[in-house]
Amino acid sequence: MSSPQPPRTGPLRALVADLIDRHLRIVAAGERRVVGLCGPPGAGKSTAADLLVGLLRDAGILAAAAPMDGFHLSNHRLDARGTRSRKGAPETFDVAGFAALLRRIRDDRTETVHAPEYSRRLHEPIAAFHEITPETRVVVTEGNYLLLGDGGWERIRPLLDLVVYLDAPGDELAARLIRRHRATGSTAEQAAEWVRTVDLPNARTVARTRDRADLVWCPVEGNDRGAGAARWSRADASVRGPGPVP
């Protein structure tokens, strides 16, 4: 698509089902499509990704996830660089590694490819969490910076067949993000400070890329908000770690 379609509004489950019907229902044998879900932190990307993978599988289309957040730099590396206080900003990811994974997903159809996940319990990436087999027809990646045009991120957009931007008002995002940080053990003060100094500035950076998406969705609350938590729970169940570490 050359320009975004008019934004659509509705529960994520309905929007994802429409995406499948309009764009992903027919995937020819031997074809693979890589779909990106972009948007600011707290917009519902992980929820939408889990719904999309699940509904595709329900429709008989083998799908798998390969999230951008698996390419967070480790806390050790961030400490060495002095950038841990900005964790989540574009420069705190291994964008070259992410691009290499996407190229392999697109080009290597003979071997199983494994993709990392991010644990909100450890606040660290977990290697080889997701499995993309040669039979996988749709791979769903989600993250803040899929449409960013500099800092190495410009390599990502050409590797995606379709990018959907999830939009949300700033006040709504702030409330969601504070709840997320509180759920992983941060105090109310810590959560509010991190959202103010890190998450919302990153959200403004992401918002400037909105017009580069193929589709724009404005999700409203429905009965699907818990879907994204399932993937995080699966990741966190496989690890044991201390309390909150940004």
PDB file of C-alpha atoms in Angstrom:
ATOM      1  CA  MET A   1       0.000   0.000   0.000  1.00  0.00           C
ATOM      2  CA  SER A   2       1.267   3.481  -0.824  1.00  0.00           C
ATOM      3  CA  SER A   3      -0.515   5.328   1.992  1.00  0.00           C
ATOM      4  CA  PRO A   4      -2.403   4.377   5.155  1.00  0.00           C
ATOM      5  CA  GLN A   5      -6.087   3.604   4.962  1.00  0.00           C
ATOM      6  CA  PRO A   6      -8.397   5.675   7.199  1.00  0.00           C
ATOM      7  CA  PRO A   7      -7.980   4.674  10.861  1.00  0.00           C
ATOM      8  CA  ARG A   8     -10.329   1.994  12.144  1.00  0.00           C
ATOM      9  CA  THR A   9     -11.707   1.803  15.676  1.00  0.00           C
ATOM     10  CA  GLY A  10     -12.921  -1.219  17.608  1.00  0.00           C
ATOM     11  CA  PRO A  11     -11.905  -4.021  19.987  1.00  0.00           C
ATOM     12  CA  LEU A  12      -8.607  -5.637  19.047  1.00  0.00           C
ATOM     13  CA  ARG A  13     -10.257  -9.013  18.446  1.00  0.00           C
ATOM     14  CA  ALA A  14     -12.555  -7.525  15.797  1.00  0.00           C
ATOM     15  CA  LEU A  15      -9.750  -5.560  14.174  1.00  0.00           C
ATOM     16  CA  VAL A  16      -7.460  -8.582  14.034  1.00  0.00           C
ATOM     17  CA  ALA A  17     -10.205 -10.743  12.529  1.00  0.00           C
ATOM     18  CA  ASP A  18     -10.761  -8.088   9.858  1.00  0.00           C
ATOM     19  CA  LEU A  19      -7.023  -7.953   9.131  1.00  0.00           C
ATOM     20  CA  ILE A  20      -6.998 -11.692   8.544  1.00  0.00           C
ATOM     21  CA  ASP A  21     -10.061 -11.594   6.292  1.00  0.00           C
ATOM     22  CA  ARG A  22      -8.777  -8.699   4.180  1.00  0.00           C
ATOM     23  CA  HIS A  23      -5.080  -9.471   3.943  1.00  0.00           C
ATOM     24  CA  LEU A  24      -4.020 -12.854   5.319  1.00  0.00           C
ATOM     25  CA  ARG A  25      -6.805 -15.337   4.681  1.00  0.00           C
ATOM     26  CA  ILE A  26      -5.227 -16.586   1.465  1.00  0.00           C
ATOM     27  CA  VAL A  27      -1.527 -17.377   1.712  1.00  0.00           C
ATOM     28  CA  ALA A  28      -0.373 -19.459  -1.213  1.00  0.00           C
ATOM     29  CA  ALA A  29       1.526 -22.676  -0.625  1.00  0.00           C
ATOM     30  CA  GLY A  30       5.218 -21.884  -0.351  1.00  0.00           C
ATOM     31  CA  GLU A  31       4.526 -18.233   0.528  1.00  0.00           C
ATOM     32  CA  ARG A  32       5.468 -16.547   3.777  1.00  0.00           C
ATOM     33  CA  ARG A  33       4.332 -13.130   4.946  1.00  0.00           C
ATOM     34  CA  VAL A  34       5.888 -11.085   7.710  1.00  0.00           C
ATOM     35  CA  VAL A  35       3.410  -8.762   9.440  1.00  0.00           C
ATOM     36  CA  GLY A  36       4.472  -5.955  11.768  1.00  0.00           C
ATOM     37  CA  LEU A  37       2.394  -4.465  14.573  1.00  0.00           C
ATOM     38  CA  CYS A  38       3.797  -1.070  15.506  1.00  0.00           C
ATOM     39  CA  GLY A  39       2.817   1.604  18.006  1.00  0.00           C
ATOM     40  CA  PRO A  40       3.802   3.270  21.265  1.00  0.00           C
ATOM     41  CA  PRO A  41       4.425   1.322  24.475  1.00  0.00           C
ATOM     42  CA  GLY A  42       1.116   0.327  26.058  1.00  0.00           C
ATOM     43  CA  ALA A  43      -0.925   0.486  22.844  1.00  0.00           C
ATOM     44  CA  GLY A  44      -1.779  -3.234  22.892  1.00  0.00           C
ATOM     45  CA  LYS A  45       0.793  -4.652  20.478  1.00  0.00           C
ATOM     46  CA  SER A  46       1.522  -7.857  22.390  1.00  0.00           C
ATOM     47  CA  THR A  47      -2.206  -8.457  22.879  1.00  0.00           C
ATOM     48  CA  ALA A  48      -2.834  -7.937  19.171  1.00  0.00           C
ATOM     49  CA  ALA A  49       0.101 -10.174  18.215  1.00  0.00           C
ATOM     50  CA  ASP A  50      -1.138 -13.054  20.379  1.00  0.00           C
ATOM     51  CA  LEU A  51      -4.658 -12.641  18.995  1.00  0.00           C
ATOM     52  CA  LEU A  52      -3.392 -12.532  15.430  1.00  0.00           C
ATOM     53  CA  VAL A  53      -1.253 -15.665  15.783  1.00  0.00           C
ATOM     54  CA  GLY A  54      -4.072 -17.502  17.565  1.00  0.00           C
ATOM     55  CA  LEU A  55      -6.807 -16.558  15.097  1.00  0.00           C
ATOM     56  CA  LEU A  56      -4.588 -17.391  12.130  1.00  0.00           C
ATOM     57  CA  ARG A  57      -3.995 -20.848  13.575  1.00  0.00           C
ATOM     58  CA  ASP A  58      -7.754 -21.209  14.150  1.00  0.00           C
ATOM     59  CA  ALA A  59      -8.197 -20.431  10.454  1.00  0.00           C
ATOM     60  CA  GLY A  60      -5.760 -23.205   9.515  1.00  0.00           C
ATOM     61  CA  ILE A  61      -2.868 -20.851   8.700  1.00  0.00           C
ATOM     62  CA  LEU A  62       0.337 -21.765  10.545  1.00  0.00           C
ATOM     63  CA  ALA A  63       1.633 -18.614  12.261  1.00  0.00           C
ATOM     64  CA  ALA A  64       4.381 -17.732  14.741  1.00  0.00           C
ATOM     65  CA  ALA A  65       5.727 -14.709  16.623  1.00  0.00           C
ATOM     66  CA  ALA A  66       9.108 -12.976  16.424  1.00  0.00           C
ATOM     67  CA  PRO A  67       8.821  -9.882  18.658  1.00  0.00           C
ATOM     68  CA  MET A  68      11.183  -6.926  18.526  1.00  0.00           C
ATOM     69  CA  ASP A  69      11.468  -6.799  22.321  1.00  0.00           C
ATOM     70  CA  GLY A  70      13.485 -10.018  22.266  1.00  0.00           C
ATOM     71  CA  PHE A  71      16.314  -7.810  20.983  1.00  0.00           C
ATOM     72  CA  HIS A  72      16.562  -5.615  24.067  1.00  0.00           C
ATOM     73  CA  LEU A  73      20.211  -5.322  25.028  1.00  0.00           C
ATOM     74  CA  SER A  74      20.903  -7.093  28.320  1.00  0.00           C
ATOM     75  CA  ASN A  75      21.021  -5.063  31.519  1.00  0.00           C
ATOM     76  CA  HIS A  76      24.732  -5.937  31.722  1.00  0.00           C
ATOM     77  CA  ARG A  77      25.355  -4.387  28.313  1.00  0.00           C
ATOM     78  CA  LEU A  78      23.182  -1.346  29.091  1.00  0.00           C
ATOM     79  CA  ASP A  79      25.098  -0.774  32.332  1.00  0.00           C
ATOM     80  CA  ALA A  80      28.384  -1.005  30.430  1.00  0.00           C
ATOM     81  CA  ARG A  81      27.129   1.604  27.969  1.00  0.00           C
ATOM     82  CA  GLY A  82      25.587   3.821  30.637  1.00  0.00           C
ATOM     83  CA  THR A  83      22.182   3.663  28.947  1.00  0.00           C
ATOM     84  CA  ARG A  84      20.131   1.597  31.386  1.00  0.00           C
ATOM     85  CA  SER A  85      18.196   4.680  32.490  1.00  0.00           C
ATOM     86  CA  ARG A  86      16.945   4.954  28.881  1.00  0.00           C
ATOM     87  CA  LYS A  87      16.075   1.269  28.467  1.00  0.00           C
ATOM     88  CA  GLY A  88      13.413   0.977  25.788  1.00  0.00           C
ATOM     89  CA  ALA A  89      14.769   3.846  23.669  1.00  0.00           C
ATOM     90  CA  PRO A  90      15.775   2.994  20.075  1.00  0.00           C
ATOM     91  CA  GLU A  91      19.493   2.827  20.865  1.00  0.00           C
ATOM     92  CA  THR A  92      18.988   0.214  23.614  1.00  0.00           C
ATOM     93  CA  PHE A  93      18.124  -2.592  21.165  1.00  0.00           C
ATOM     94  CA  ASP A  94      20.224  -4.845  18.953  1.00  0.00           C
ATOM     95  CA  VAL A  95      18.636  -3.570  15.756  1.00  0.00           C
ATOM     96  CA  ALA A  96      21.222  -5.294  13.553  1.00  0.00           C
ATOM     97  CA  GLY A  97      20.387  -8.621  15.172  1.00  0.00           C
ATOM     98  CA  PHE A  98      16.661  -7.984  14.700  1.00  0.00           C
ATOM     99  CA  ALA A  99      17.170  -7.171  11.018  1.00  0.00           C
ATOM    100  CA  ALA A 100      19.284 -10.310  10.574  1.00  0.00           C
ATOM    101  CA  LEU A 101      16.527 -12.449  12.117  1.00  0.00           C
ATOM    102  CA  LEU A 102      13.877 -10.942   9.838  1.00  0.00           C
ATOM    103  CA  ARG A 103      16.066 -11.526   6.777  1.00  0.00           C
ATOM    104  CA  ARG A 104      16.568 -15.133   7.812  1.00  0.00           C
ATOM    105  CA  ILE A 105      12.828 -15.567   8.360  1.00  0.00           C
ATOM    106  CA  ARG A 106      12.197 -14.256   4.863  1.00  0.00           C
ATOM    107  CA  ASP A 107      15.008 -16.104   3.088  1.00  0.00           C
ATOM    108  CA  ASP A 108      15.519 -19.389   4.949  1.00  0.00           C
ATOM    109  CA  ARG A 109      12.598 -21.717   4.328  1.00  0.00           C
ATOM    110  CA  THR A 110      14.473 -24.987   4.842  1.00  0.00           C
ATOM    111  CA  GLU A 111      15.335 -24.847   8.557  1.00  0.00           C
ATOM    112  CA  THR A 112      13.521 -23.998  11.762  1.00  0.00           C
ATOM    113  CA  VAL A 113      14.318 -20.484  12.974  1.00  0.00           C
ATOM    114  CA  HIS A 114      14.175 -19.542  16.664  1.00  0.00           C
ATOM    115  CA  ALA A 115      13.370 -16.030  17.892  1.00  0.00           C
ATOM    116  CA  PRO A 116      13.936 -14.496  21.341  1.00  0.00           C
ATOM    117  CA  GLU A 117      11.302 -13.217  23.790  1.00  0.00           C
ATOM    118  CA  TYR A 118      11.519 -10.586  26.533  1.00  0.00           C
ATOM    119  CA  SER A 119      10.722 -11.502  30.151  1.00  0.00           C
ATOM    120  CA  ARG A 120       9.017  -8.833  32.220  1.00  0.00           C
ATOM    121  CA  ARG A 121       9.923 -10.824  35.316  1.00  0.00           C
ATOM    122  CA  LEU A 122      13.666 -10.814  34.671  1.00  0.00           C
ATOM    123  CA  HIS A 123      13.593  -7.655  32.559  1.00  0.00           C
ATOM    124  CA  GLU A 124      15.927  -9.534  30.220  1.00  0.00           C
ATOM    125  CA  PRO A 125      15.607 -11.244  26.814  1.00  0.00           C
ATOM    126  CA  ILE A 126      15.230 -15.036  26.619  1.00  0.00           C
ATOM    127  CA  ALA A 127      16.928 -16.678  23.644  1.00  0.00           C
ATOM    128  CA  ALA A 128      15.223 -19.104  21.244  1.00  0.00           C
ATOM    129  CA  PHE A 129      11.751 -18.828  22.802  1.00  0.00           C
ATOM    130  CA  HIS A 130       9.661 -18.767  19.591  1.00  0.00           C
ATOM    131  CA  GLU A 131       9.841 -21.421  16.861  1.00  0.00           C
ATOM    132  CA  ILE A 132       9.307 -20.658  13.183  1.00  0.00           C
ATOM    133  CA  THR A 133       9.222 -23.878  11.190  1.00  0.00           C
ATOM    134  CA  PRO A 134       9.637 -24.184   7.412  1.00  0.00           C
ATOM    135  CA  GLU A 135       5.853 -24.661   7.217  1.00  0.00           C
ATOM    136  CA  THR A 136       5.063 -21.349   8.950  1.00  0.00           C
ATOM    137  CA  ARG A 137       3.081 -19.121   6.587  1.00  0.00           C
ATOM    138  CA  VAL A 138       2.722 -15.908   8.623  1.00  0.00           C
ATOM    139  CA  VAL A 139       5.250 -14.466  11.064  1.00  0.00           C
ATOM    140  CA  VAL A 140       4.058 -11.667  13.348  1.00  0.00           C
ATOM    141  CA  THR A 141       6.536  -9.199  14.796  1.00  0.00           C
ATOM    142  CA  GLU A 142       5.564  -6.362  17.085  1.00  0.00           C
ATOM    143  CA  GLY A 143       7.461  -3.436  18.532  1.00  0.00           C
ATOM    144  CA  ASN A 144       7.747   0.299  18.925  1.00  0.00           C
ATOM    145  CA  TYR A 145      10.266   1.099  16.228  1.00  0.00           C
ATOM    146  CA  LEU A 146       9.342  -0.952  13.173  1.00  0.00           C
ATOM    147  CA  LEU A 147       8.746   2.239  11.162  1.00  0.00           C
ATOM    148  CA  LEU A 148      11.624   4.353  12.460  1.00  0.00           C
ATOM    149  CA  GLY A 149      13.697   5.831   9.648  1.00  0.00           C
ATOM    150  CA  ASP A 150      17.157   6.156  11.193  1.00  0.00           C
ATOM    151  CA  GLY A 151      19.627   4.677  13.672  1.00  0.00           C
ATOM    152  CA  GLY A 152      19.709   1.389  11.773  1.00  0.00           C
ATOM    153  CA  TRP A 153      15.941   0.939  12.108  1.00  0.00           C
ATOM    154  CA  GLU A 154      15.472   1.980   8.488  1.00  0.00           C
ATOM    155  CA  ARG A 155      16.504  -1.599   7.620  1.00  0.00           C
ATOM    156  CA  ILE A 156      13.387  -3.040   9.247  1.00  0.00           C
ATOM    157  CA  ARG A 157      10.469  -1.684   7.205  1.00  0.00           C
ATOM    158  CA  PRO A 158      11.619  -3.203   3.854  1.00  0.00           C
ATOM    159  CA  LEU A 159      11.622  -6.625   5.540  1.00  0.00           C
ATOM    160  CA  LEU A 160       7.917  -6.411   6.462  1.00  0.00           C
ATOM    161  CA  ASP A 161       5.088  -7.149   4.032  1.00  0.00           C
ATOM    162  CA  LEU A 162       2.441  -5.278   6.013  1.00  0.00           C
ATOM    163  CA  VAL A 163       2.677  -2.910   8.987  1.00  0.00           C
ATOM    164  CA  VAL A 164      -0.261  -2.022  11.207  1.00  0.00           C
ATOM    165  CA  TYR A 165       0.002   0.913  13.614  1.00  0.00           C
ATOM    166  CA  LEU A 166      -1.915   0.716  16.901  1.00  0.00           C
ATOM    167  CA  ASP A 167      -2.826   4.160  18.186  1.00  0.00           C
ATOM    168  CA  ALA A 168      -3.944   5.298  21.629  1.00  0.00           C
ATOM    169  CA  PRO A 169      -4.367   8.667  23.432  1.00  0.00           C
ATOM    170  CA  GLY A 170      -1.470   9.754  25.621  1.00  0.00           C
ATOM    171  CA  ASP A 171      -3.429   9.799  28.887  1.00  0.00           C
ATOM    172  CA  GLU A 172      -4.704   6.273  28.208  1.00  0.00           C
ATOM    173  CA  LEU A 173      -1.159   5.093  27.480  1.00  0.00           C
ATOM    174  CA  ALA A 174       0.185   6.581  30.695  1.00  0.00           C
ATOM    175  CA  ALA A 175      -2.437   4.813  32.810  1.00  0.00           C
ATOM    176  CA  ARG A 176      -1.816   1.462  31.088  1.00  0.00           C
ATOM    177  CA  LEU A 177       1.941   1.769  31.447  1.00  0.00           C
ATOM    178  CA  ILE A 178       1.762   2.632  35.133  1.00  0.00           C
ATOM    179  CA  ARG A 179      -0.427  -0.436  35.703  1.00  0.00           C
ATOM    180  CA  ARG A 180       2.093  -2.563  33.781  1.00  0.00           C
ATOM    181  CA  HIS A 181       5.051  -1.372  35.853  1.00  0.00           C
ATOM    182  CA  ARG A 182       3.121  -1.783  39.106  1.00  0.00           C
ATOM    183  CA  ALA A 183       2.251  -5.357  38.104  1.00  0.00           C
ATOM    184  CA  THR A 184       5.953  -6.225  37.907  1.00  0.00           C
ATOM    185  CA  GLY A 185       6.697  -4.815  41.357  1.00  0.00           C
ATOM    186  CA  SER A 186       7.477  -1.128  40.890  1.00  0.00           C
ATOM    187  CA  THR A 187       6.121   1.328  43.433  1.00  0.00           C
ATOM    188  CA  ALA A 188       3.592   3.909  42.294  1.00  0.00           C
ATOM    189  CA  GLU A 189       6.311   6.581  42.382  1.00  0.00           C
ATOM    190  CA  GLN A 190       8.808   4.460  40.417  1.00  0.00           C
ATOM    191  CA  ALA A 191       6.198   3.572  37.824  1.00  0.00           C
ATOM    192  CA  ALA A 192       5.039   7.156  37.327  1.00  0.00           C
ATOM    193  CA  GLU A 193       8.619   8.435  37.044  1.00  0.00           C
ATOM    194  CA  TRP A 194       9.611   5.786  34.484  1.00  0.00           C
ATOM    195  CA  VAL A 195       6.525   6.477  32.393  1.00  0.00           C
ATOM    196  CA  ARG A 196       7.157  10.233  32.491  1.00  0.00           C
ATOM    197  CA  THR A 197      10.878  10.140  31.711  1.00  0.00           C
ATOM    198  CA  VAL A 198      11.222   7.078  29.457  1.00  0.00           C
ATOM    199  CA  ASP A 199       7.976   5.587  28.142  1.00  0.00           C
ATOM    200  CA  LEU A 200       6.162   8.740  27.054  1.00  0.00           C
ATOM    201  CA  PRO A 201       9.196  10.318  25.319  1.00  0.00           C
ATOM    202  CA  ASN A 202       9.597   7.022  23.433  1.00  0.00           C
ATOM    203  CA  ALA A 203       5.881   7.112  22.597  1.00  0.00           C
ATOM    204  CA  ARG A 204       6.310  10.544  21.035  1.00  0.00           C
ATOM    205  CA  THR A 205       9.159   9.221  18.893  1.00  0.00           C
ATOM    206  CA  VAL A 206       6.972   6.335  17.741  1.00  0.00           C
ATOM    207  CA  ALA A 207       4.002   8.612  17.004  1.00  0.00           C
ATOM    208  CA  ARG A 208       6.062  10.470  14.416  1.00  0.00           C
ATOM    209  CA  THR A 209       6.273   7.250  12.359  1.00  0.00           C
ATOM    210  CA  ARG A 210       2.494   6.647  12.253  1.00  0.00           C
ATOM    211  CA  ASP A 211       2.031   7.804   8.657  1.00  0.00           C
ATOM    212  CA  ARG A 212       4.457   5.158   7.386  1.00  0.00           C
ATOM    213  CA  ALA A 213       2.095   2.323   8.326  1.00  0.00           C
ATOM    214  CA  ASP A 214      -0.160   0.514   5.864  1.00  0.00           C
ATOM    215  CA  LEU A 215      -3.074   0.429   8.314  1.00  0.00           C
ATOM    216  CA  VAL A 216      -3.894   2.411  11.460  1.00  0.00           C
ATOM    217  CA  TRP A 217      -6.058   0.934  14.220  1.00  0.00           C
ATOM    218  CA  CYS A 218      -7.424   2.734  17.252  1.00  0.00           C
ATOM    219  CA  PRO A 219      -8.263  -0.112  19.670  1.00  0.00           C
ATOM    220  CA  VAL A 220     -11.002   0.295  22.248  1.00  0.00           C
ATOM    221  CA  GLU A 221     -11.321  -1.788  25.384  1.00  0.00           C
ATOM    222  CA  GLY A 222     -13.004  -5.135  24.822  1.00  0.00           C
ATOM    223  CA  ASN A 223     -12.773  -8.637  26.219  1.00  0.00           C
ATOM    224  CA  ASP A 224      -9.365  -9.221  24.631  1.00  0.00           C
ATOM    225  CA  ARG A 225      -7.021  -7.254  26.871  1.00  0.00           C
ATOM    226  CA  GLY A 226      -5.793 -10.374  28.650  1.00  0.00           C
ATOM    227  CA  ALA A 227      -4.668 -12.116  25.484  1.00  0.00           C
ATOM    228  CA  GLY A 228      -1.255 -10.480  25.321  1.00  0.00           C
ATOM    229  CA  ALA A 229      -0.542 -11.350  28.935  1.00  0.00           C
ATOM    230  CA  ALA A 230      -0.569 -15.033  28.006  1.00  0.00           C
ATOM    231  CA  ARG A 231       2.690 -14.784  26.077  1.00  0.00           C
ATOM    232  CA  TRP A 232       4.376 -12.809  28.841  1.00  0.00           C
ATOM    233  CA  SER A 233       3.173 -15.377  31.374  1.00  0.00           C
ATOM    234  CA  ARG A 234       4.594 -18.231  29.308  1.00  0.00           C
ATOM    235  CA  ALA A 235       7.931 -16.443  29.070  1.00  0.00           C
ATOM    236  CA  ASP A 236       8.033 -15.589  32.751  1.00  0.00           C
ATOM    237  CA  ALA A 237       7.000 -19.087  33.827  1.00  0.00           C
ATOM    238  CA  SER A 238      10.198 -20.400  32.272  1.00  0.00           C
ATOM    239  CA  VAL A 239      12.466 -18.230  34.406  1.00  0.00           C
ATOM    240  CA  ARG A 240      13.050 -17.357  38.034  1.00  0.00           C
ATOM    241  CA  GLY A 241      14.332 -13.976  39.004  1.00  0.00           C
ATOM    242  CA  PRO A 242      14.402 -11.186  41.572  1.00  0.00           C
ATOM    243  CA  GLY A 243      12.010  -8.270  41.900  1.00  0.00           C
ATOM    244  CA  PRO A 244      11.666  -5.317  39.520  1.00  0.00           C
ATOM    245  CA  VAL A 245      14.736  -4.083  37.692  1.00  0.00           C
ATOM    246  CA  PRO A 246      14.116  -1.436  34.997  1.00  0.00           C
TER     247      PRO A 246
END
